[in-house]
PDB file of C-alpha atoms in Angstrom:
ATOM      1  CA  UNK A  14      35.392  21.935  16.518  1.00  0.00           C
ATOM      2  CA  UNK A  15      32.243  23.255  17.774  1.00  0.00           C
ATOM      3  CA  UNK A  16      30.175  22.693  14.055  1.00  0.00           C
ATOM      4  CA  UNK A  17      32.088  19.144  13.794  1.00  0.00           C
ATOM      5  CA  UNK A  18      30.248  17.973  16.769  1.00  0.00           C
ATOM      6  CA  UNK A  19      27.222  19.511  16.124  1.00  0.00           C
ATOM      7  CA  UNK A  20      27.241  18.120  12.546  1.00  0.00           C
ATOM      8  CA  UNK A  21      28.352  14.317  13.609  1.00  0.00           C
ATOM      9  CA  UNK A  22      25.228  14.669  15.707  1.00  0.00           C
ATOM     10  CA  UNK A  23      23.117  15.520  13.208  1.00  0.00           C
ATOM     11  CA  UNK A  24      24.217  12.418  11.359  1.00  0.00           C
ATOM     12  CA  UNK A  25      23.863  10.118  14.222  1.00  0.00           C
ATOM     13  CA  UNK A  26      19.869  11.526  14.926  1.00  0.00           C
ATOM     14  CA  UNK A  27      19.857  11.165  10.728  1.00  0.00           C
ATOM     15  CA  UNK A  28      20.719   7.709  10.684  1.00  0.00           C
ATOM     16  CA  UNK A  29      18.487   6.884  13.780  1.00  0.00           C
ATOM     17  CA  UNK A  30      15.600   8.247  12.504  1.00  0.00           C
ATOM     18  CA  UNK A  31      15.878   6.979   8.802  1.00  0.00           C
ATOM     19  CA  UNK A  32      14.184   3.581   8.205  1.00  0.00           C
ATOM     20  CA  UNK A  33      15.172   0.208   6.939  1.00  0.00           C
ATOM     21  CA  UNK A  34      13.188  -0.645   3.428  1.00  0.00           C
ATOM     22  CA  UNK A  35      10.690  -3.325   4.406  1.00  0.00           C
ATOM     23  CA  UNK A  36      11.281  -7.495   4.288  1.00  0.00           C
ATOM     24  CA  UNK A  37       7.686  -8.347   4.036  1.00  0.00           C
ATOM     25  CA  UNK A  38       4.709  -6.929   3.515  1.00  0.00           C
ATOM     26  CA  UNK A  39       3.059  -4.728   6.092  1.00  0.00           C
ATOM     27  CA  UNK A  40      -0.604  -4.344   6.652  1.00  0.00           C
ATOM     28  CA  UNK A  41      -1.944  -1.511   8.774  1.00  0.00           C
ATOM     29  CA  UNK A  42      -5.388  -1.143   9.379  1.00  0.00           C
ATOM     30  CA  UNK A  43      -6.476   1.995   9.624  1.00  0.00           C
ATOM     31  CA  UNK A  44     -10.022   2.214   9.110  1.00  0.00           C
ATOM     32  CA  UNK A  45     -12.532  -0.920   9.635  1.00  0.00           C
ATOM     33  CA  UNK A  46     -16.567  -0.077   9.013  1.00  0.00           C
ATOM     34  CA  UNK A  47     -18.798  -1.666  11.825  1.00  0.00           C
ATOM     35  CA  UNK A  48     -20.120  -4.356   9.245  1.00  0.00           C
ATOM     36  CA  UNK A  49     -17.666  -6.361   7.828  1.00  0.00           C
ATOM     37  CA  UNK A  50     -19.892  -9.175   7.128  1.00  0.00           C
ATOM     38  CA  UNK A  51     -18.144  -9.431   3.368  1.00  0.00           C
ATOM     39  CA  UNK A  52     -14.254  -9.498   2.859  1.00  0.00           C
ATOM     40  CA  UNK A  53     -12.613  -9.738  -0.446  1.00  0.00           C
ATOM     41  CA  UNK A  54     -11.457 -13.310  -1.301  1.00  0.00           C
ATOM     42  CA  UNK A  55      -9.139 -14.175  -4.337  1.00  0.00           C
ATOM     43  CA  UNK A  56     -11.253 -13.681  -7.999  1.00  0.00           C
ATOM     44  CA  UNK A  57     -13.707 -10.853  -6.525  1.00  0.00           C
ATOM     45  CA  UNK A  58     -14.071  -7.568  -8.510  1.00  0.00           C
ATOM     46  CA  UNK A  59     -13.288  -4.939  -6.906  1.00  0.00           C
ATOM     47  CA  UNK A  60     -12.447  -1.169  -7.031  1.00  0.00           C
ATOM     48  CA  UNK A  61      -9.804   0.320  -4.782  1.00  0.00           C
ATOM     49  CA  UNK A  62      -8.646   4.133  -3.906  1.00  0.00           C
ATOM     50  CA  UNK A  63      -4.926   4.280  -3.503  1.00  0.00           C
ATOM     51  CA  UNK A  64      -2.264   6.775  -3.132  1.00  0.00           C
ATOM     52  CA  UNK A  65       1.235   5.443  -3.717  1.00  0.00           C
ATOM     53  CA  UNK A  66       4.188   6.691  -2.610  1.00  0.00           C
ATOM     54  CA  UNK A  67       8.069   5.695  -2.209  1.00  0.00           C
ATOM     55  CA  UNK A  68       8.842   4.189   1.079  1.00  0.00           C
ATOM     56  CA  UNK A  69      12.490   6.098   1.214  1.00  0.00           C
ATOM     57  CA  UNK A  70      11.618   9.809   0.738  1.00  0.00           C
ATOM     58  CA  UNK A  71       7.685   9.321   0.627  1.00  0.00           C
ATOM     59  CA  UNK A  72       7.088  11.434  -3.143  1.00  0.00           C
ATOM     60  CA  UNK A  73       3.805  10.410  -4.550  1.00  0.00           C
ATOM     61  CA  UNK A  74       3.854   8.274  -7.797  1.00  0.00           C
ATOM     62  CA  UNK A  75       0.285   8.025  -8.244  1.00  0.00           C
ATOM     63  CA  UNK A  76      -3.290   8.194  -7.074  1.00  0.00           C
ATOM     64  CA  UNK A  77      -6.598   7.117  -8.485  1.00  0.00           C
ATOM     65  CA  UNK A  78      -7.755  10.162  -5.848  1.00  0.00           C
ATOM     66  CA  UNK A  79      -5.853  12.624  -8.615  1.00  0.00           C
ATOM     67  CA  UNK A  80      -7.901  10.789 -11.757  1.00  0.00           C
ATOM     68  CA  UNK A  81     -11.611  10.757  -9.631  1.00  0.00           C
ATOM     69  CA  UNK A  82     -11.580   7.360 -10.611  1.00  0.00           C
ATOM     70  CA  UNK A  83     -10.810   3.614  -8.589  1.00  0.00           C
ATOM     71  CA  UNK A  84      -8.819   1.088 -10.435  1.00  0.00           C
ATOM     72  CA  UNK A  85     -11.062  -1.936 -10.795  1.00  0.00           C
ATOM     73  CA  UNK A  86      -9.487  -5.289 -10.852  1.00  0.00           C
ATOM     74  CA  UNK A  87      -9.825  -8.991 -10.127  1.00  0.00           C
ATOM     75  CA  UNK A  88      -8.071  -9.705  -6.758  1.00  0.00           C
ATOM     76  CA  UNK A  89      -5.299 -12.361  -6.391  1.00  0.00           C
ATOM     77  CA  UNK A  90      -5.181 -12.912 -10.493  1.00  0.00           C
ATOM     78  CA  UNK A  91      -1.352 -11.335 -10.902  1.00  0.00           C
ATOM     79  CA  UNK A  92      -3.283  -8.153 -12.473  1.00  0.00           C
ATOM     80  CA  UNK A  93      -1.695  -5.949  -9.692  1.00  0.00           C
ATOM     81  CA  UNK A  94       1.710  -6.224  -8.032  1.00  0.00           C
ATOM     82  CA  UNK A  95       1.497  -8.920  -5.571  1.00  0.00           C
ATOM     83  CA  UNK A  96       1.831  -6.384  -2.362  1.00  0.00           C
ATOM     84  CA  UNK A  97      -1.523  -5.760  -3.436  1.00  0.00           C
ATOM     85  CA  UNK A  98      -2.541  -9.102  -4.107  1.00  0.00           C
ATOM     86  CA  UNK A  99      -1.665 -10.294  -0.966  1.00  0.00           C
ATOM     87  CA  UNK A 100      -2.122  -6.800   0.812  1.00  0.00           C
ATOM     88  CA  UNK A 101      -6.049  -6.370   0.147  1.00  0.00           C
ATOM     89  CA  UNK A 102      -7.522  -9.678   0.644  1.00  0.00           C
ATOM     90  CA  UNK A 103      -9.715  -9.732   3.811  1.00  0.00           C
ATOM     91  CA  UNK A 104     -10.306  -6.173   3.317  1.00  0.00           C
ATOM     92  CA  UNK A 105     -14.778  -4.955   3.529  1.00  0.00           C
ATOM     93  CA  UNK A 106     -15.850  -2.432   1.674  1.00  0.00           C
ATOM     94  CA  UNK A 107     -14.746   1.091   2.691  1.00  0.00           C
ATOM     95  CA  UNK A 108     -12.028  -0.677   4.534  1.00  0.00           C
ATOM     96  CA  UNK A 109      -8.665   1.615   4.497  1.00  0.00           C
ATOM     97  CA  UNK A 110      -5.367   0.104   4.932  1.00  0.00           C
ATOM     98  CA  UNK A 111      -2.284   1.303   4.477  1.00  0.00           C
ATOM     99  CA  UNK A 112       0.605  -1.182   2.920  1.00  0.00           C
ATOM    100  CA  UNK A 113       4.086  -1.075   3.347  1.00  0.00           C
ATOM    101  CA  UNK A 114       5.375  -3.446   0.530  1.00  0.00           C
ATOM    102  CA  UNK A 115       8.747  -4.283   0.418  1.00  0.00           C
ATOM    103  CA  UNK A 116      10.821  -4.363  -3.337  1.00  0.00           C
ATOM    104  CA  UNK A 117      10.343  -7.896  -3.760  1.00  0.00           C
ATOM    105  CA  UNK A 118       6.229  -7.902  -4.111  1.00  0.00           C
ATOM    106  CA  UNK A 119       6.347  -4.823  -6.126  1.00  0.00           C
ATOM    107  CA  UNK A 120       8.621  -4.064  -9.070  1.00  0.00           C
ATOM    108  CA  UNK A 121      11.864  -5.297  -8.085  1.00  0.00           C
ATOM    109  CA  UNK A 122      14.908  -4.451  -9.659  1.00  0.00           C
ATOM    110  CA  UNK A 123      12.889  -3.421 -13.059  1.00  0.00           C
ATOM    111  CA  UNK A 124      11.366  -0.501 -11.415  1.00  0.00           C
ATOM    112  CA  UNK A 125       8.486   1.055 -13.257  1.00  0.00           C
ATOM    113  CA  UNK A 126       7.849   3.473 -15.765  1.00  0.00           C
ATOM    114  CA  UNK A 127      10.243   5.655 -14.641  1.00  0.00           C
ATOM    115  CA  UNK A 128       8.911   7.076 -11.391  1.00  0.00           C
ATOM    116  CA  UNK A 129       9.561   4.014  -9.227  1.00  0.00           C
ATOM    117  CA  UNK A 130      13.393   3.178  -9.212  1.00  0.00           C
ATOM    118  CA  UNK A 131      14.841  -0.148  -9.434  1.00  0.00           C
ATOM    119  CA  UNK A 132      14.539  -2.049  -5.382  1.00  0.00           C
ATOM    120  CA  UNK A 133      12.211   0.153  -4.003  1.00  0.00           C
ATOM    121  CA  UNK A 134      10.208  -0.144  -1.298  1.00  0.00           C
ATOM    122  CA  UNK A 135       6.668   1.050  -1.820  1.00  0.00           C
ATOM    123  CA  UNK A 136       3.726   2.627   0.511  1.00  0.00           C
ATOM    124  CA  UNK A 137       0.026   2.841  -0.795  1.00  0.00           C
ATOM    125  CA  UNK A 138      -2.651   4.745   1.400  1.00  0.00           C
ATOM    126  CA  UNK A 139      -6.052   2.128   0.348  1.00  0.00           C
ATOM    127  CA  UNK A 140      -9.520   2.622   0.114  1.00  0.00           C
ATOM    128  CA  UNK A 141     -11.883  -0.780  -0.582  1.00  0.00           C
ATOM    129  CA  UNK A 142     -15.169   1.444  -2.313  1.00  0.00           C
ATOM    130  CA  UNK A 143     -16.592  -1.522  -4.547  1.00  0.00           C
ATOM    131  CA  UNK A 144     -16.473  -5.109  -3.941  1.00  0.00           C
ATOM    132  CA  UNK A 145     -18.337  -7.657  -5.843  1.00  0.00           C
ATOM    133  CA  UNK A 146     -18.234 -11.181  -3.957  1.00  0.00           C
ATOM    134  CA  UNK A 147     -17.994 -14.043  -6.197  1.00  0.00           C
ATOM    135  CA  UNK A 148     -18.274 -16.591  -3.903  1.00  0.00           C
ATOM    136  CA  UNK A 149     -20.793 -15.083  -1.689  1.00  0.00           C
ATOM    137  CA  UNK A 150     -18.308 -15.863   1.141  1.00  0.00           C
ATOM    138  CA  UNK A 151     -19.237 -14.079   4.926  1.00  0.00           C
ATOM    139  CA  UNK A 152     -17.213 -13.830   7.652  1.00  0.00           C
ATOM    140  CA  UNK A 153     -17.313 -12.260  10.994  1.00  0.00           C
TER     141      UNK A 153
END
């Protein structure tokens, strides 16, 4: 009687402590430069560091860290999931966030390439290291 208790506790402080997938996208700053005079707008170039993992039992499914190399891409084009579309705009270089993306702004119920599963929730670790301003837009 003893274990059953101890294990139906264990259960109750598992399902406490385990976390509902994400409804939105989540945007966590957790490293802002002192000049952030330029933030990326929608159709700059830039280059980001990432490391992504899964939001329900955090394993890695890939990092530009592991290649030495930053994806470039034009932001808010539809060339990256929209979590990160949506997730990296305002960001200044050297700017880290990390974003919590929910199923719906990643890969949905496709999945991807056989390390993401179908519905899943997805967390990337973000580093801004190259942004080329198109627009010549400054903010404070």
């Amino acid at each position: 009687m003893y274990l059953l208790g101890l294990f139906s506790a264990l259960l109750f402080a598992l399902a406490v402590v385990a976390k509902d997938p994400p409804t939105e996208l989540q945007i966590d700053v957790t490293f802002k430069p002192e000049d952030c005079s330029v933030t990326a707008k929608p159709g700059d170039q830039i280059k980001v560091h990432y490391t992504g993992t899964l939001f329900d039992n955090g394993n890695k499914f890939d990092s530009s860290y592991d290649r030495g190399q930053p994806l470039p891409l034009t932001l808010g084009v539809g060339q990256v999931i929209r979590g990160w579309d949506q997730g990296l705009q305002g960001m200044c270089k050297f700017e880290k966030r990390t974003l919590t993306i929910p199923s719906s702004m990643a890969y949905g119920s496709r999945g991807a390439g056989g390390v993401i599963p179908p519905n899943a929730a997805l967390v990337f670790e973000t580093e801004l290291v190259e942004l080329d301003s198109k627009t010549g837009h400054n903010e404070l």
